[in-house]
CSV table of C-alpha atoms in Angstrom, one decimal:
chain,number,residue,atom,x,y,z
J,107,MET,CA,0.0,0.0,0.0
J,108,ARG,CA,1.2,3.5,-0.8
J,109,LYS,CA,0.3,6.6,1.1
J,110,ASN,CA,0.6,10.0,-0.4
J,111,ALA,CA,2.3,13.3,0.5
J,112,ALA,CA,-0.5,14.9,2.5
J,113,VAL,CA,-2.3,13.2,5.3
J,114,VAL,CA,-5.9,13.2,6.4
J,115,ALA,CA,-6.8,15.3,9.5
J,116,GLN,CA,-10.6,15.3,10.1
J,117,LEU,CA,-11.1,15.2,6.4
J,118,LYS,CA,-14.4,16.7,5.4
J,119,ARG,CA,-16.7,14.5,3.3
J,120,ASP,CA,-16.9,16.9,0.5
J,121,THR,CA,-13.1,17.2,0.4
J,122,ALA,CA,-12.8,13.4,0.4
J,123,VAL,CA,-15.2,13.1,-2.5
J,124,ARG,CA,-13.4,15.8,-4.4
J,125,HIS,CA,-10.2,13.8,-4.0
J,126,LEU,CA,-12.0,10.7,-5.3
J,127,ARG,CA,-13.2,12.8,-8.3
J,128,GLN,CA,-9.6,13.9,-8.9
J,129,VAL,CA,-8.5,10.3,-9.0
J,130,ALA,CA,-11.3,9.5,-11.6
J,131,GLU,CA,-10.3,12.5,-13.7
J,132,ALA,CA,-6.6,11.5,-13.6
J,133,LEU,CA,-7.4,8.0,-14.6
J,134,ASP,CA,-9.6,9.4,-17.5
J,135,ALA,CA,-6.5,11.4,-18.6
J,136,GLU,CA,-4.4,8.2,-18.5
J,137,VAL,CA,-6.9,6.4,-20.8
J,138,ARG,CA,-6.8,9.3,-23.3
J,139,MET,CA,-3.0,9.3,-23.2
J,140,ALA,CA,-2.9,5.5,-23.7
J,141,ARG,CA,-5.3,5.7,-26.7
J,142,ALA,CA,-3.2,8.4,-28.3
J,143,LEU,CA,-0.1,6.3,-27.9
J,144,GLU,CA,-2.0,3.1,-29.0
J,145,THR,CA,-1.2,1.4,-25.7
J,146,GLU,CA,-3.4,0.0,-22.9
J,147,PRO,CA,-3.8,1.9,-19.6
J,148,VAL,CA,-2.4,0.1,-16.5
J,149,VAL,CA,-5.4,0.9,-14.3
J,150,VAL,CA,-8.8,-0.4,-15.5
J,151,ALA,CA,-11.0,0.4,-12.5
J,152,ALA,CA,-11.0,2.3,-9.2
J,153,TYR,CA,-13.0,1.6,-6.0
J,154,ALA,CA,-13.6,3.6,-2.9
J,155,PHE,CA,-13.7,1.9,0.5
J,156,GLY,CA,-13.4,2.6,4.2
J,157,GLU,CA,-14.7,5.5,6.1
J,158,VAL,CA,-15.7,7.6,3.1
J,159,LEU,CA,-18.5,5.1,2.5
J,160,GLU,CA,-19.9,5.6,6.0
J,161,SER,CA,-22.5,8.2,6.9
J,162,VAL,CA,-20.0,10.4,8.8
J,163,ASP,CA,-19.2,14.1,8.1
J,164,ARG,CA,-15.5,13.9,8.9
J,165,LEU,CA,-13.0,11.1,8.1
J,166,GLU,CA,-9.8,10.0,9.6
J,167,ARG,CA,-8.6,8.4,6.3
J,168,ASN,CA,-9.6,8.2,2.6
J,169,ALA,CA,-8.5,5.3,0.4
J,170,VAL,CA,-9.1,3.6,-3.0
J,171,ALA,CA,-8.4,0.3,-4.5
J,172,LEU,CA,-7.0,0.3,-8.0
J,173,VAL,CA,-7.5,-2.6,-10.3
J,174,ALA,CA,-4.4,-3.0,-12.4
J,175,ASP,CA,-4.3,-4.9,-15.7
J,176,ARG,CA,-2.2,-7.7,-14.2
J,177,PRO,CA,-3.0,-11.3,-13.1
J,178,ALA,CA,-2.7,-12.2,-9.5
J,179,SER,CA,0.5,-14.2,-10.2
J,180,GLU,CA,2.2,-10.9,-11.2
J,181,LEU,CA,0.5,-8.7,-8.6
J,182,PRO,CA,0.5,-10.3,-5.2
J,183,TRP,CA,-1.0,-8.5,-2.2
J,184,GLY,CA,1.2,-5.6,-1.0
J,185,ALA,CA,3.0,-5.2,-4.4
J,186,GLU,CA,2.6,-2.2,-6.6
J,187,PRO,CA,3.4,-2.1,-10.3
J,188,PRO,CA,5.9,0.7,-11.1
J,189,GLU,CA,3.5,1.9,-13.7
J,190,VAL,CA,1.0,2.7,-11.0
J,191,ARG,CA,3.5,4.7,-9.0
J,192,ALA,CA,4.6,6.6,-12.1
J,193,LEU,CA,0.9,7.3,-12.9
J,194,PHE,CA,0.3,8.8,-9.4
J,195,GLU,CA,3.5,11.0,-9.7
J,196,ARG,CA,2.6,12.0,-13.3
J,197,GLN,CA,-0.9,13.0,-12.4
J,198,ARG,CA,0.2,14.5,-9.1
J,199,LEU,CA,-2.1,12.3,-7.1
J,200,ASP,CA,0.7,11.7,-4.7
J,201,ARG,CA,-0.1,15.2,-3.3
J,202,LEU,CA,-3.5,14.1,-2.1
J,203,PRO,CA,-4.2,12.8,1.4
J,204,LEU,CA,-5.1,9.3,0.0
J,205,GLY,CA,-4.0,5.8,0.5
J,206,TRP,CA,-4.3,3.0,-2.1
J,207,PHE,CA,-4.0,-0.7,-2.7
J,208,CYS,CA,-3.5,-2.4,-6.0
J,209,ARG,CA,-5.6,-5.4,-7.0
J,210,PRO,CA,-5.3,-7.8,-10.0
J,211,THR,CA,-8.0,-8.4,-12.6
J,212,ASP,CA,-8.5,-12.1,-11.8
J,213,LEU,CA,-9.3,-11.8,-8.1
J,214,PRO,CA,-12.1,-10.0,-6.3
J,215,VAL,CA,-11.4,-6.4,-5.3
J,216,ALA,CA,-12.7,-7.0,-1.8
J,217,ASN,CA,-10.6,-8.8,0.8
J,218,HIS,CA,-10.0,-8.5,4.6
J,219,ARG,CA,-9.1,-4.8,4.3
J,220,ILE,CA,-11.1,-3.6,1.3
J,221,VAL,CA,-14.5,-4.2,2.7
J,222,ARG,CA,-17.6,-3.7,0.6
J,223,PRO,CA,-16.0,-1.3,-1.9
J,224,VAL,CA,-17.9,0.8,-4.4
J,225,ARG,CA,-16.6,1.4,-7.9
J,226,ILE,CA,-16.1,5.1,-8.7
J,227,TRP,CA,-14.3,4.8,-12.1
J,228,SER,CA,-13.9,2.4,-15.0
J,229,ARG,CA,-12.5,2.8,-18.5
J,230,GLU,CA,-15.9,4.2,-19.5
J,231,GLY,CA,-15.4,7.1,-17.1
J,232,PRO,CA,-16.4,8.2,-13.6
J,233,ASP,CA,-19.4,6.6,-11.9
J,234,GLU,CA,-21.3,9.8,-11.2
J,235,ALA,CA,-24.2,8.0,-9.4
J,236,ALA,CA,-21.7,6.4,-7.0
J,237,LEU,CA,-19.8,9.6,-6.4
J,238,GLU,CA,-23.0,11.5,-5.6
J,239,ALA,CA,-24.2,8.8,-3.3
J,240,ILE,CA,-20.9,8.8,-1.4
J,241,ALA,CA,-21.0,12.6,-1.2
J,242,ALA,CA,-24.4,12.4,0.4
J,243,GLY,CA,-23.3,9.6,2.8
J,244,GLN,CA,-25.9,7.3,1.2
J,245,ALA,CA,-23.7,4.7,-0.6
J,246,ASP,CA,-24.7,1.7,1.4
J,247,HIS,CA,-27.2,0.4,-1.2
J,248,LEU,CA,-24.3,0.4,-3.8
J,249,ARG,CA,-22.0,-1.8,-1.6
J,250,PRO,CA,-21.9,-5.5,-2.1
J,251,ASP,CA,-22.7,-7.9,0.7
J,252,ASP,CA,-20.0,-9.1,3.0
J,253,PRO,CA,-18.4,-12.3,1.6
J,254,ASP,CA,-18.8,-15.6,3.3
J,255,ALA,CA,-16.1,-15.9,5.9
J,256,GLU,CA,-15.0,-19.3,4.8
J,257,ALA,CA,-14.8,-18.3,1.1
J,258,LEU,CA,-12.9,-15.1,2.1
J,259,ALA,CA,-10.5,-17.2,4.2
J,260,ARG,CA,-9.8,-19.5,1.2
J,261,GLN,CA,-9.2,-16.5,-1.0
J,262,LEU,CA,-6.7,-15.1,1.5
J,263,GLU,CA,-5.0,-18.4,1.7
J,264,GLU,CA,-4.6,-18.5,-2.1
J,265,GLU,CA,-3.3,-15.0,-2.1
J,266,ALA,CA,-0.8,-15.8,0.7
J,267,ALA,CA,0.5,-18.6,-1.4
J,268,LEU,CA,1.0,-16.3,-4.4
J,269,ALA,CA,2.7,-13.7,-2.2
J,270,LEU,CA,5.0,-16.3,-0.7
J,271,ALA,CA,5.9,-17.6,-4.2
J,272,ALA,CA,6.7,-14.1,-5.4
J,273,LEU,CA,8.8,-13.4,-2.3
J,274,ASP,CA,10.7,-16.7,-2.8
J,275,GLU,CA,11.2,-15.9,-6.5
J,276,LEU,CA,12.6,-12.5,-5.7
J,277,VAL,CA,15.0,-13.8,-3.1
J,278,GLN,CA,16.2,-16.8,-5.0
J,279,GLY,CA,16.5,-15.1,-8.3
J,280,PHE,CA,18.3,-11.9,-7.2
J,281,ARG,CA,22.0,-11.7,-7.6
J,282,GLY,CA,22.8,-8.0,-7.0
J,283,ASP,CA,23.1,-5.8,-4.0
J,284,PRO,CA,20.1,-6.6,-1.7
J,285,ARG,CA,19.8,-3.0,-0.7
J,286,THR,CA,18.5,-2.2,-4.2
J,287,ILE,CA,15.4,-4.4,-3.7
J,288,ALA,CA,14.7,-3.4,-0.1
J,289,GLU,CA,11.4,-1.7,-0.8
J,290,GLU,CA,10.1,-4.4,-3.1
J,291,LEU,CA,11.2,-7.0,-0.5
J,292,TYR,CA,9.4,-5.2,2.3
J,293,ASP,CA,6.2,-4.8,0.3
J,294,LEU,CA,6.0,-8.5,-0.5
J,295,ALA,CA,6.9,-9.5,3.0
J,296,TRP,CA,4.3,-7.2,4.4
J,297,GLY,CA,1.7,-8.5,2.0
J,298,TYR,CA,2.3,-12.1,2.9
J,299,THR,CA,2.3,-11.5,6.7
J,300,ASP,CA,-0.8,-9.2,6.4
J,301,LEU,CA,-2.7,-12.0,4.6
J,302,ARG,CA,-1.8,-14.5,7.3
J,303,ARG,CA,-3.0,-12.0,9.9
J,304,GLY,CA,-6.2,-11.6,7.9
J,305,VAL,CA,-6.8,-15.4,7.9
J,306,ALA,CA,-6.2,-15.5,11.6
J,307,GLY,CA,-8.6,-12.6,12.1
J,308,LEU,CA,-11.3,-14.5,10.2
J,309,GLN,CA,-10.7,-17.5,12.4
J,310,GLY,CA,-11.1,-15.3,15.5
J,311,ARG,CA,-7.5,-15.6,16.6
J,312,GLN,CA,-6.3,-12.0,16.0
J,313,PRO,CA,-7.6,-8.9,14.3
J,314,ALA,CA,-5.8,-7.6,11.2
J,315,ALA,CA,-3.7,-4.5,11.7
J,316,ALA,CA,-5.2,-1.2,10.4
J,317,PRO,CA,-3.7,-0.1,7.1
J,318,ALA,CA,-2.7,3.3,8.4
J,319,LEU,CA,-0.6,1.7,11.1
J,320,ARG,CA,1.5,-0.6,9.0
J,321,ARG,CA,5.1,-0.2,10.2
J,322,ALA,CA,8.5,-1.9,10.3
J,323,THR,CA,9.1,-3.8,13.5
J,324,ALA,CA,12.1,-1.7,14.5
J,325,HIS,CA,11.5,0.8,17.3
J,326,ALA,CA,13.9,3.6,16.7
J,327,TRP,CA,12.4,6.1,19.1
J,328,THR,CA,12.5,5.4,22.8
J,329,PHE,CA,10.3,7.6,24.9
J,330,GLU,CA,13.3,9.2,26.5
J,331,ARG,CA,14.6,10.2,23.1
J,332,TYR,CA,11.1,11.4,22.2
J,333,LEU,CA,11.1,13.6,25.2
J,334,ALA,CA,14.5,15.0,24.3
J,335,LEU,CA,13.2,15.9,20.9
J,336,GLY,CA,10.3,17.7,22.6
J,337,ASP,CA,12.7,19.6,24.8
J,338,ALA,CA,14.8,20.7,21.8
J,339,ALA,CA,11.7,21.9,19.9
J,340,HIS,CA,10.4,23.8,23.0
J,341,ASP,CA,13.8,25.4,23.5
J,342,TRP,CA,14.0,26.5,19.9
J,343,ASP,CA,17.2,24.5,19.5
J,344,GLY,CA,17.0,23.8,15.8
J,345,GLU,CA,20.5,22.2,15.6
J,346,ARG,CA,19.6,19.8,18.4
J,347,VAL,CA,16.4,18.9,16.6
J,348,VAL,CA,18.2,18.0,13.4
J,349,THR,CA,20.8,16.1,15.3
J,350,LEU,CA,18.1,14.0,17.2
J,351,VAL,CA,16.2,13.4,14.0
J,352,GLY,CA,19.3,12.2,12.2
J,353,ASP,CA,18.7,9.5,9.6
J,354,GLU,CA,16.1,7.6,11.7
J,355,PRO,CA,12.6,6.7,10.3
J,356,LEU,CA,10.1,9.3,11.5
J,357,ASP,CA,6.8,7.5,11.1
J,358,GLU,CA,6.6,7.0,14.9
J,359,VAL,CA,7.3,10.6,15.8
J,360,ALA,CA,6.2,12.6,12.7
J,361,GLN,CA,4.1,15.1,14.7
J,362,LEU,CA,6.8,16.1,17.2
J,363,ALA,CA,9.6,15.9,14.6
J,364,GLY,CA,7.6,18.1,12.2
J,365,GLU,CA,7.1,20.6,15.0
J,366,GLY,CA,10.8,20.7,15.8
J,367,LEU,CA,11.8,20.9,12.1
J,368,LEU,CA,9.6,24.0,11.7
J,369,VAL,CA,12.0,25.6,14.3
J,370,ALA,CA,15.0,24.3,12.4
J,371,LEU,CA,13.7,25.5,9.1
J,372,ALA,CA,13.0,29.0,10.6
J,373,GLN,CA,16.6,29.1,11.7
J,374,ASP,CA,17.9,27.8,8.4
J,375,ILE,CA,19.8,24.9,10.0
J,376,THR,CA,21.8,22.8,7.7
J,377,GLY,CA,20.0,19.5,7.0
J,378,ALA,CA,16.6,20.8,8.1
J,379,ALA,CA,15.1,20.9,4.6
J,380,GLU,CA,16.1,17.3,3.9
J,381,ALA,CA,14.8,16.1,7.3
J,382,ALA,CA,11.5,18.0,6.6
J,383,GLU,CA,11.1,16.1,3.3
J,384,ARG,CA,11.5,12.8,5.2
J,385,CYS,CA,9.0,14.0,7.8
J,386,LEU,CA,6.5,14.7,5.0
J,387,ARG,CA,7.0,11.2,3.6
J,388,ALA,CA,6.6,9.8,7.1
J,389,LEU,CA,3.3,11.7,7.6
J,390,SER,CA,2.1,10.1,4.4
J,391,GLU,CA,2.2,6.7,6.0
J,392,ARG,CA,-0.2,7.5,8.8
J,393,GLU,CA,-3.5,9.3,8.0
J,394,TRP,CA,-4.0,10.7,11.5
J,395,TRP,CA,-6.1,13.6,12.6
J,396,GLY,CA,-3.8,16.7,12.9
J,397,ASP,CA,-1.2,15.6,10.3
J,398,GLU,CA,-2.8,17.5,7.4
J,399,GLU,CA,-2.3,20.8,9.2
J,400,LEU,CA,1.3,19.9,10.0
J,401,VAL,CA,1.9,19.1,6.3
J,402,GLU,CA,0.6,22.5,5.4
J,403,GLU,CA,2.9,24.2,7.8
J,404,LEU,CA,6.0,22.2,6.6
J,405,GLU,CA,5.1,22.8,3.0
J,406,ALA,CA,4.8,26.6,3.7
J,407,ALA,CA,8.1,26.6,5.6
J,408,LEU,CA,9.7,24.9,2.6
J,409,GLY,CA,8.3,27.7,0.4
J,410,ARG,CA,5.9,25.5,-1.6
J,411,TRP,CA,2.5,26.5,0.0
J,412,PRO,CA,1.1,29.7,1.3
J,413,THR,CA,1.3,30.2,5.1
J,414,PRO,CA,-1.8,28.8,6.7
J,415,ALA,CA,-4.3,31.6,7.6
J,416,ARG,CA,-4.8,30.2,11.1
J,417,LEU,CA,-3.8,32.4,14.0
J,418,ARG,CA,-0.8,31.4,16.2
J,419,THR,CA,-0.9,30.8,19.9
J,420,PRO,CA,2.0,29.5,22.1
J,421,VAL,CA,0.2,26.3,23.3
J,422,ASP,CA,1.6,23.1,24.6
J,423,LEU,CA,-0.2,20.5,22.4
J,424,GLY,CA,0.5,17.7,24.9
J,425,GLU,CA,-1.1,19.6,27.7
J,426,ILE,CA,-4.1,20.5,25.6
J,427,GLY,CA,-4.5,17.0,24.3
J,428,SER,CA,-4.3,15.4,27.7
J,429,HIS,CA,-7.0,17.7,29.0
J,430,LEU,CA,-9.2,17.1,26.0
J,431,GLU,CA,-9.1,13.4,26.5
J,432,GLY,CA,-9.7,13.5,30.3
J,433,SER,CA,-12.9,12.0,31.8
J,434,VAL,CA,-16.0,14.1,31.8
J,435,GLY,CA,-17.1,15.0,35.3
J,436,PRO,CA,-16.9,17.4,38.3
J,437,PHE,CA,-13.3,16.4,39.1
J,438,ASN,CA,-12.1,17.3,35.6
J,439,PRO,CA,-13.7,20.7,34.8
J,440,ALA,CA,-13.5,22.7,31.6
J,441,MET,CA,-10.5,24.9,31.2
J,442,ARG,CA,-9.8,28.2,29.5
J,443,LEU,CA,-6.9,28.5,27.1
J,444,GLU,CA,-5.3,32.0,27.3
J,445,LEU,CA,-4.5,32.6,23.6
J,446,ALA,CA,-1.9,35.2,24.2
J,447,THR,CA,0.2,33.0,26.6
J,448,GLY,CA,-0.9,29.5,25.9
J,449,GLU,CA,-1.7,29.0,29.6
J,450,LEU,CA,-4.7,26.8,30.8
J,451,TRP,CA,-6.9,28.2,33.5
J,452,PRO,CA,-9.7,26.4,35.4
J,453,ASP,CA,-13.0,27.7,34.1
J,454,PHE,CA,-14.8,28.4,37.3
J,455,ASP,CA,-17.2,31.3,37.8
J,456,ASP,CA,-15.8,31.8,41.3
J,457,LEU,CA,-12.1,31.2,40.4
J,458,GLU,CA,-11.1,34.5,42.1
J,459,ASP,CA,-12.7,33.3,45.3
J,460,ARG,CA,-11.1,29.9,45.0
J,461,THR,CA,-7.6,31.1,44.4
J,462,GLY,CA,-7.5,34.5,46.1
J,463,GLU,CA,-5.8,35.9,43.0
J,464,PRO,CA,-7.3,38.6,40.7
J,465,LEU,CA,-8.6,37.4,37.4
J,466,PRO,CA,-6.9,38.6,34.2
J,467,ALA,CA,-8.3,41.9,32.9
J,468,ASP,CA,-9.6,40.3,29.7
J,469,TRP,CA,-11.3,37.3,31.5
J,470,ASP,CA,-14.7,38.2,29.9
J,471,ASP,CA,-13.2,38.9,26.4
J,472,PRO,CA,-14.3,35.9,24.2
J,473,ASP,CA,-11.6,36.8,21.7
J,474,ALA,CA,-8.8,36.3,24.3
J,475,TRP,CA,-9.8,32.8,25.5
J,476,LEU,CA,-10.7,29.4,24.1
J,477,SER,CA,-12.8,26.9,26.1
J,478,VAL,CA,-11.3,23.5,26.5
J,479,HIS,CA,-13.8,20.8,27.5
J,480,PRO,CA,-12.9,17.2,28.3
J,481,GLN,CA,-14.2,14.8,25.7
J,482,GLY,CA,-13.8,11.5,27.5
J,483,SER,CA,-11.6,8.5,26.9
J,484,ARG,CA,-13.1,7.2,23.6
J,485,GLU,CA,-10.2,8.2,21.5
J,486,GLY,CA,-7.7,6.9,24.1
J,487,TYR,CA,-9.5,3.5,23.9
J,488,ARG,CA,-9.2,3.5,20.1
J,489,ASP,CA,-5.5,4.3,20.5
J,490,MET,CA,-5.1,1.1,22.5
J,491,GLN,CA,-7.0,-0.9,19.9
J,492,GLN,CA,-4.9,0.4,17.1
J,493,PHE,CA,-1.7,0.0,18.9
J,494,ALA,CA,-2.5,-3.7,19.7
J,495,ALA,CA,-3.0,-4.2,15.9
J,496,THR,CA,0.6,-3.1,15.3
J,497,VAL,CA,2.2,-5.6,17.8
J,498,ALA,CA,4.1,-8.2,15.9
J,499,ASP,CA,4.1,-10.7,18.7
J,500,ARG,CA,0.8,-12.6,18.2
J,501,ARG,CA,0.6,-13.8,21.8
J,502,LEU,CA,1.1,-10.3,23.2
J,503,ALA,CA,-1.4,-8.9,20.7
J,504,ASP,CA,-4.0,-11.5,21.8
J,505,ARG,CA,-3.4,-10.6,25.4
J,506,LEU,CA,-3.8,-6.9,24.7
J,507,ASN,CA,-7.0,-7.4,22.8
J,508,ARG,CA,-8.4,-9.5,25.6
J,509,ALA,CA,-7.4,-6.8,28.1
J,510,LEU,CA,-9.5,-4.3,26.2
J,511,GLU,CA,-12.8,-6.3,26.7
J,512,GLY,CA,-15.1,-4.9,29.4
J,513,ARG,CA,-14.6,-2.5,32.3
J,514,GLY,CA,-11.1,-1.7,33.5
J,515,ALA,CA,-9.6,-1.9,30.0
J,516,PHE,CA,-7.1,0.9,30.5
J,517,ARG,CA,-5.7,-0.6,33.7
J,518,ARG,CA,-5.5,-4.1,32.2
J,519,PHE,CA,-3.9,-2.8,29.1
J,520,ARG,CA,-1.1,-1.1,31.1
J,521,GLU,CA,-0.6,-4.2,33.2
J,522,VAL,CA,-0.1,-6.4,30.2
J,523,LEU,CA,2.4,-3.9,28.7
J,524,ALA,CA,4.3,-3.6,32.0
J,525,ASP,CA,5.8,-7.1,31.3
J,526,HIS,CA,7.1,-6.0,27.9
J,527,GLU,CA,9.4,-3.0,28.3
J,528,ASP,CA,10.1,-2.4,24.6
J,529,GLU,CA,6.4,-2.5,23.6
J,530,GLN,CA,5.6,-0.4,26.7
J,531,ASP,CA,8.1,2.2,25.6
J,532,ARG,CA,6.7,2.1,22.0
J,533,TRP,CA,3.2,2.6,23.4
J,534,HIS,CA,4.3,5.7,25.3
J,535,VAL,CA,5.6,7.2,22.1
J,536,PHE,CA,2.5,6.1,20.1
J,537,SER,CA,0.1,7.5,22.6
J,538,ALA,CA,1.9,10.8,23.0
J,539,GLU,CA,1.9,11.3,19.2
J,540,ARG,CA,-1.8,10.5,18.9
J,541,VAL,CA,-2.7,12.9,21.6
J,542,ARG,CA,-0.5,15.6,20.1
J,543,ALA,CA,-2.0,15.0,16.6
J,544,ARG,CA,-5.6,15.3,17.8
J,545,ALA,CA,-4.8,18.4,19.8
J,546,ARG,CA,-3.4,20.1,16.7
J,547,SER,CA,-6.5,19.1,14.7
J,548,TRP,CA,-8.8,20.4,17.5
J,549,LEU,CA,-6.9,23.7,17.6
J,550,ALA,CA,-7.0,24.1,13.8
J,551,ALA,CA,-10.8,23.5,13.7
J,552,ARG,CA,-11.0,26.7,15.9
J,553,GLY,CA,-8.8,28.7,13.6
J,554,TYR,CA,-5.5,28.4,15.5
J,555,ARG,CA,-2.1,26.8,15.2
J,556,PRO,CA,0.8,26.3,17.6
J,557,ALA,CA,3.3,29.1,17.8
């Protein structure tokens, strides 16, 4: 699966559908080009799937399945024809906040990840009825029924065999420098293991990992290092940011790394631009709320996009995010964010009586403050579910998923991780990033961005 250069952050439905239309128009252009050159287009159909087909106003991710004119023996799960990548770059679709999978012509489009897809384009052109139904959030009648679980399991087993054969052929037949096939090797290995996880999920042993959370197993960022990166960004130490970022993968820490690299770019630190490009690529692997706004800021800092019109406020995203995700109740009251300073104040009518301190002079000025109300633990629970789906150790993943059943899930989840220091450390980084990303999205929805 490929993810593109901008990432979804509370993507509005009309924006998501506009992106689907751009895909359809680009594929139409490819058909016209192929006819002019007397060749055949590589993509013969495109399908929407995932959240865009649900009746929700805002999406966390947007995705399509592209049917390539290739048999399954040449296009195993996880692989991508170079012609498709070239198409996306040529038509500038890699600039959209969009993920995609490639499917062969001789297998069903649907599988364990592409669930009840709707065709939005074929060689005859865009399917306007489908696009209009998706825009209205009323596409359910166009979606096929869920396949029989046993039939789907057999399909995945067959695809896994093809993926393993392709992986073996690549390894056995290659005689050059292995580093030159690293990406292709990874794609095939991911495809095979993902299919095996899909079969296990159908058999009730383990859920398949979410596409947006696909990652290498290496954990480059300890929580201690993550905190050091935060300190460097907070202290406006651009050189330290670039040093900490180094050449490490940034998919685990793209929010905080991007924030620090904005500092380094403002200070014109050597290596900052290259690191920012890597951060943009890392953001394209995630599709998290809050990432799209960060992409805009990085692109603007690199001189490619206009500066976002949102007002700046010197907030601590971690602090804001933690309060937003607190439990709703009398022991966790609403707060006020002082926009000029970034400070959070308890939002009590009798605050002066409680503290004995005079209130700020602009306490009643609505333009000087932003209310921050706790929204509960739902998103934190989803974080635990999604983190469990990224755990490579199947036994540990099973234990984490069982821990999430019923009351006390947060406590049991922490207790299970306490016996696995590496995964516990990775969870701390993962959770902090998710909280920070949602806080950025929440702030942007109110017209502000961190200073």
